[in-house]
Short mmCIF file of C-alpha atoms in Angstrom, two decimals:
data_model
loop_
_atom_site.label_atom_id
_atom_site.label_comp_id
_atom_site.label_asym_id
_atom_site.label_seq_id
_atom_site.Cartn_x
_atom_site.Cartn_y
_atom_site.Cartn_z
CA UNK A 1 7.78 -12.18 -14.30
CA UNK A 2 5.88 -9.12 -14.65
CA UNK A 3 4.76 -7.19 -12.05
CA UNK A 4 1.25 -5.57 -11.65
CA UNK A 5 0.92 -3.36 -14.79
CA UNK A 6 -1.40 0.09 -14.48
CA UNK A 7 -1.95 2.45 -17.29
CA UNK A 8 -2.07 5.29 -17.56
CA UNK A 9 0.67 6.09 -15.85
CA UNK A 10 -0.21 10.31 -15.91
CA UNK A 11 -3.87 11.35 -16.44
CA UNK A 12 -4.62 15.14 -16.77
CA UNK A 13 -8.03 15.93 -17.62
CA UNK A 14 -11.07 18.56 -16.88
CA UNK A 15 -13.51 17.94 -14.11
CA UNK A 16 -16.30 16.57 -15.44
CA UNK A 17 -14.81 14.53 -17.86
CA UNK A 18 -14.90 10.77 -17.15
CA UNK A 19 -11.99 8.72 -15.94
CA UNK A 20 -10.60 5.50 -16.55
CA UNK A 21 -8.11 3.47 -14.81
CA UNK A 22 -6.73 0.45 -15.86
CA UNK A 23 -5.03 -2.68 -14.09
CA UNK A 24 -3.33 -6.14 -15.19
CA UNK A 25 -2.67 -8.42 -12.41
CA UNK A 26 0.17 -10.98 -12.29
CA UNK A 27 -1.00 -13.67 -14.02
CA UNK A 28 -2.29 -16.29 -11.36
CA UNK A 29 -3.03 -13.88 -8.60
CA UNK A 30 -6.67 -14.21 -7.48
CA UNK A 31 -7.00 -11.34 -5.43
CA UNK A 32 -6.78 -7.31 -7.02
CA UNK A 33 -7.18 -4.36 -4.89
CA UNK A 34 -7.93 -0.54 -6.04
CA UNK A 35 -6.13 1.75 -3.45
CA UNK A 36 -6.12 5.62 -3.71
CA UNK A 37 -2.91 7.55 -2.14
CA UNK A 38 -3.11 11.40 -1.35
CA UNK A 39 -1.35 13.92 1.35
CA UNK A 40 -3.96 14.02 3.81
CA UNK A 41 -5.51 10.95 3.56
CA UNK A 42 -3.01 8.56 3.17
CA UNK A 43 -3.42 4.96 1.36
CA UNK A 44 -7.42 3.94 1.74
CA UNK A 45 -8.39 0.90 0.09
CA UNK A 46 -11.49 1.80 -2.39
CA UNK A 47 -12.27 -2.18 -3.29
CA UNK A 48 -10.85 -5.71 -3.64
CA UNK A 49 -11.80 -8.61 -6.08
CA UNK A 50 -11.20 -12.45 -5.58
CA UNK A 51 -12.11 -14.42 -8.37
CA UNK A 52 -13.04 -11.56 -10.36
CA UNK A 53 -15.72 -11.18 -7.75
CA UNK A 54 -15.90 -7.73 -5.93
CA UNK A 55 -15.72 -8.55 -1.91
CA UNK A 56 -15.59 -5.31 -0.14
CA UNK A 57 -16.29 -1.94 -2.24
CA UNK A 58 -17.03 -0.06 1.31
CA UNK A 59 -13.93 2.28 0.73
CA UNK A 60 -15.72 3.69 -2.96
CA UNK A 61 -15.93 7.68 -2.24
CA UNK A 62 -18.97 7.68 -3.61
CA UNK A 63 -21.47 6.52 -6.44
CA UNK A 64 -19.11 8.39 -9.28
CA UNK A 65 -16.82 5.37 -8.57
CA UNK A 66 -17.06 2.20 -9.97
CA UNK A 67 -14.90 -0.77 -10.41
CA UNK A 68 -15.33 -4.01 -12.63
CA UNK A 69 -13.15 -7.08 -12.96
CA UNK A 70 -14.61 -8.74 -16.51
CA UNK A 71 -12.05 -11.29 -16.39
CA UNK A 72 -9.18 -12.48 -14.48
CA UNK A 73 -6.22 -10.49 -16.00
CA UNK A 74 -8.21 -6.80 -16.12
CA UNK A 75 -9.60 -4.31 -13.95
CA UNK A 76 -10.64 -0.85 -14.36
CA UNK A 77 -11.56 1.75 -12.28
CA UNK A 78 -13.86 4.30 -13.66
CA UNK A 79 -14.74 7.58 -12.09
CA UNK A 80 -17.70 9.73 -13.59
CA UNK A 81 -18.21 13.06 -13.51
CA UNK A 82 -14.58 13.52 -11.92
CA UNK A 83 -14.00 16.22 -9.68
CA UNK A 84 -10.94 17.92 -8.59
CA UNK A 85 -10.54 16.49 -5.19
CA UNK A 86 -10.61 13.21 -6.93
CA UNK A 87 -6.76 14.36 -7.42
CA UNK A 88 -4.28 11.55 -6.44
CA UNK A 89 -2.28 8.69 -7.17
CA UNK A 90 -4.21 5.11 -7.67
CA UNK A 91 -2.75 1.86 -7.15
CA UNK A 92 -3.23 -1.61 -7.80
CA UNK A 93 -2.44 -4.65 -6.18
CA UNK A 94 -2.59 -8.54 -6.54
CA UNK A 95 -1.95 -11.50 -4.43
CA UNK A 96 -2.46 -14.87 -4.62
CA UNK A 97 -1.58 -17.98 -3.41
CA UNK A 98 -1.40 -16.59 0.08
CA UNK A 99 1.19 -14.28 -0.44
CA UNK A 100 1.42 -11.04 -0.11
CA UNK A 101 0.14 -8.14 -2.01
CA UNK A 102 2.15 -7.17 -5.50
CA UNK A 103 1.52 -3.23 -6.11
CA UNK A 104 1.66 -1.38 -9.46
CA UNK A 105 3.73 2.11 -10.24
CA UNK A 106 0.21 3.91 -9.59
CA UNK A 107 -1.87 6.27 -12.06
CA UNK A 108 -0.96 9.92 -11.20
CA UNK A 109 -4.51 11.49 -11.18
CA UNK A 110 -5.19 14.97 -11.54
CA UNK A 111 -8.93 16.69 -12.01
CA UNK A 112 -8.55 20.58 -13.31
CA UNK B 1 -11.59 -1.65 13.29
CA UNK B 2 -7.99 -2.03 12.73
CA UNK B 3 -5.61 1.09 12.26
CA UNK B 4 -1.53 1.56 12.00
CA UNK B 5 -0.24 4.39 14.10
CA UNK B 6 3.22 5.63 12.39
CA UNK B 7 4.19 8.29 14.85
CA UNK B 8 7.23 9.92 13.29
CA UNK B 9 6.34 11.60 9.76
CA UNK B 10 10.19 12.54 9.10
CA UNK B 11 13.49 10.95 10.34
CA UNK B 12 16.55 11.86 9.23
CA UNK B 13 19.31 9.43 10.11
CA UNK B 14 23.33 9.91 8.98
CA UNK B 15 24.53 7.29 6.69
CA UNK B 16 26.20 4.43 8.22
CA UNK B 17 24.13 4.76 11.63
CA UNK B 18 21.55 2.55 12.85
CA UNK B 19 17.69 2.76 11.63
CA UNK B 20 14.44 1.96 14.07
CA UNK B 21 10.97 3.03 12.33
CA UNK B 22 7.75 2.78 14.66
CA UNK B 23 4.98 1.07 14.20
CA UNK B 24 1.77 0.42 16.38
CA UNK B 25 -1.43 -1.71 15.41
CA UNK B 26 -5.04 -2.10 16.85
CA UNK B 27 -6.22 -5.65 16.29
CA UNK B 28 -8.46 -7.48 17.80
CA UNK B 29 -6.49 -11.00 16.76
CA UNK B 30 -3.01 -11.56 15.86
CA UNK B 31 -2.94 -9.70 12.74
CA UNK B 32 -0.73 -10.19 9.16
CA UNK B 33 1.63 -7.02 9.18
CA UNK B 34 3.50 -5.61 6.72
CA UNK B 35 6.44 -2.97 5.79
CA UNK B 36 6.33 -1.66 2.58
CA UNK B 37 8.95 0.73 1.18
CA UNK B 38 7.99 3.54 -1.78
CA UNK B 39 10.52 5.50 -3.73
CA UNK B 40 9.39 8.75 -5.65
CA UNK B 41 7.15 8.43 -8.73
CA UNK B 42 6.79 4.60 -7.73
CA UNK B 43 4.80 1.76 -6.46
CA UNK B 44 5.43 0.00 -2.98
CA UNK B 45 7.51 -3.02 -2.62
CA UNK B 46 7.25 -5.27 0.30
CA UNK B 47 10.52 -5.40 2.57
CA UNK B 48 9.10 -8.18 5.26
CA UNK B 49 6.20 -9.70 6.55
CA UNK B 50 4.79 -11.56 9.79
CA UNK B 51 2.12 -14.10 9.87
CA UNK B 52 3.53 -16.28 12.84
CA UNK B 53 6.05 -17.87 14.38
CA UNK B 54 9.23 -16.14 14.72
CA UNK B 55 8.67 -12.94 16.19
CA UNK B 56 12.15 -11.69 14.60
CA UNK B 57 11.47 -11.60 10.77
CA UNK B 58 14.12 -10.93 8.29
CA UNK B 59 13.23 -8.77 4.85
CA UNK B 60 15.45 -7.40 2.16
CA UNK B 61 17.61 -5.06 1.45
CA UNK B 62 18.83 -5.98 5.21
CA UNK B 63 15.79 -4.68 7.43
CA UNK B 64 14.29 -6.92 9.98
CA UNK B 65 11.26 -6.29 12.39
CA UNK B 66 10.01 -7.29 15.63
CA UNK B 67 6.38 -8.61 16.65
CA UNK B 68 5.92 -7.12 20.09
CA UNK B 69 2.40 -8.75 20.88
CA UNK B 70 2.42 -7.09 24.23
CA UNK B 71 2.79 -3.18 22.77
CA UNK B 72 1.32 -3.87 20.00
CA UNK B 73 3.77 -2.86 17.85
CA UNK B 74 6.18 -4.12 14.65
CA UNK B 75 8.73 -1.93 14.34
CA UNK B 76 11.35 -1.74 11.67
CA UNK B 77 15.51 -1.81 11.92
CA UNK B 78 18.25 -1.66 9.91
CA UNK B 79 21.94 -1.35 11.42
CA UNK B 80 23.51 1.08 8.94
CA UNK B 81 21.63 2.92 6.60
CA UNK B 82 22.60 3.30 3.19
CA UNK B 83 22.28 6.81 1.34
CA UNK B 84 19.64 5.04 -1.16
CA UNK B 85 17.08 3.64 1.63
CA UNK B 86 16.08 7.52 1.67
CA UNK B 87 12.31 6.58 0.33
CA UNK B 88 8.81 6.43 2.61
CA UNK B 89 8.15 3.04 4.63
CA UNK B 90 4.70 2.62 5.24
CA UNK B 91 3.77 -0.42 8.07
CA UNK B 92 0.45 -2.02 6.93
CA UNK B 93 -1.93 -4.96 9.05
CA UNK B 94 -3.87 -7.23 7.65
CA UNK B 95 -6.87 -9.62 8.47
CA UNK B 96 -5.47 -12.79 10.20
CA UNK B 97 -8.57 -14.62 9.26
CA UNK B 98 -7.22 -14.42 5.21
CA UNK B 99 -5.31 -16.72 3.84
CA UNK B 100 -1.66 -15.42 4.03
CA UNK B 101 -3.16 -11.38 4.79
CA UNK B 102 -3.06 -11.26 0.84
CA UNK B 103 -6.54 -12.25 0.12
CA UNK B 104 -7.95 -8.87 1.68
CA UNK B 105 -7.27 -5.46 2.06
CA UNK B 106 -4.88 -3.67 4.18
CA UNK B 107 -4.84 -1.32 6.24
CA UNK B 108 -1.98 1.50 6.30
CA UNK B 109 -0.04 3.60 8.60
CA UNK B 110 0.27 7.10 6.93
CA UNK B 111 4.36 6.80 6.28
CA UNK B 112 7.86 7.58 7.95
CA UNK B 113 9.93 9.62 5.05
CA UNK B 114 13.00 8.47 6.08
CA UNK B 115 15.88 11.15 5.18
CA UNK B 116 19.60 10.60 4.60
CA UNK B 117 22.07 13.01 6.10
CA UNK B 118 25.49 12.34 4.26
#
C-alpha cells in the first residue's frame, strides 16, 4: 500500500511569496494531521481533519496559515505571505480505523 | 494539558549493548502513547504502541516498552543495539478519549538522538 504521500518534497522560495503544501492520505484513513518540525520547537501539531472536517486548528501560527481538506484523498497547507521563521520541515499524517497515525517523508521548508 | 518529557537529548550506546530511552507523560487519564523512530531526511515510523492491557508491549525492529502508570512514564528498550538503530526516537501521548489515539493529535516529546559507538 502506499504510504502518506507529501509533495513537495524541497521548497525554496523568497519571503513573501506564497506557499503551498500538499498531502495524500492512505486511502481509507479518516483522520489527516498537519504537523510542523523545527530545532527549537520540536513537532507541534498545526491542525487535524476527520471526515474532511477540520477539528482542532488551535496549533495554526497565525492567520498566514491555512489548511483545507476539499475531499477525502487531499490536503493542502497554504502559508501566505511566508516569512523566514516559517523555515522547517512539515509533515502529514493519517489514521483511521483506530489505528495509529501513518506520517509522510515531510516538505523541507525554507523562507529566504 | 498533556506534555512528553524526553530528558536525554543524546545517547550514545556501543553496538551490541543494551538500549533504555526515557520517557515521562502528564495525563490526566490513561493516555494512548507512542514511540516513533525518524531517520535523516525522513518521516517517522511507529515502533510500538499502548492503549491497554499489557503493560509490556512489543514493537518492531525488536524494541519493547513499559507502561509505568505509577511514574508516569513509557520508556523504551532494546537488548543489543544494532549500528543502524542510530536515528531520533521521539515518545508521543495521545487522547484516551479517541478512538485508538489515532483520531486526534499527538502530542510529542522533543527526541533522544540515539548514537552508535562501533
Amino acid at each position: 500500500d502506499a504510504g502518506v504521500i507529501q509533495s513537495p518534497r524541497h521548497e525554496v522560495t523568497e519571503m513573501g511569496q506564497e506557499v503551498t503544501l500538499r498531502c495524500k492520505p492512505i486511502s481509507g484513513h479518516n483522520s489527516l494531521f498537519w504537523y510542523r518540525q523545527t530545532m527549537m520547537r520540536g513537532l507541534e501539531l498545526l491542525i487535524y481533519f476527520n471526515n474532511n472536517v477540520p477539528i482542532d486548528d488551535s496549533g495554526m501560527p497565525e492567520d498566514r496559515f491555512s489548511a483545507k481538506m476539499p475531499n477525502a484523498s487531499f490536503s493542502t497547507l497554504k502559508i501566505q505571505p511566508s516569512e523566514p521563521r516559517d523555515s522547517a520541515v512539515y509533515f502529514c499524517a493519517s489514521s483511521g480505523g483506530g489505528q495509529p497515525q501513518h506520517f509522510g517523508d515531510g516538505t523541507r521548508l525554507s523562507i529566504l | 494539558a498533556q506534555s512528553v518529557t524526553q530528558p536525554d537529548i543524546h545517547i550514545t550506546v556501543s553496538e551490541g549493548a543494551s538500549l533504555e530511552l526515557r520517557c515521562n507523560y502528564s495525563y490526566g487519564a490513561t493516555p494512548y502513547l507512542f514511540w516513533y523512530v525518524q531517520s535523516p531526511g525522513q518521516g517517522l515510523q511507529l515502533l510500538l504502541k499502548y492503549f491497554s492491557g499489557d503493560t509490556l508491549v512489543q514493537g518492531i525492529k525488536g524494541f519493547e516498552a513499559e507502561f509505568k502508570r505509577s511514574q508516569s512514564s513509557f520508556n523504551l528498550r532494546k537488548p543489543s543495539v544494532h549500528w543502524s538503530d542510530a536515528a531520533e526516537y521521539f515518545c508521543a501521548v495521545g487522547d484516551s478519549g479517541s478512538s485508538g489515539g489515532g483520531a486526534d493529535g499527538l502530542t510529542f516529546g522533543k527526541g533522544t538522538h540515539l548514537i552508535i559507538q562501533p
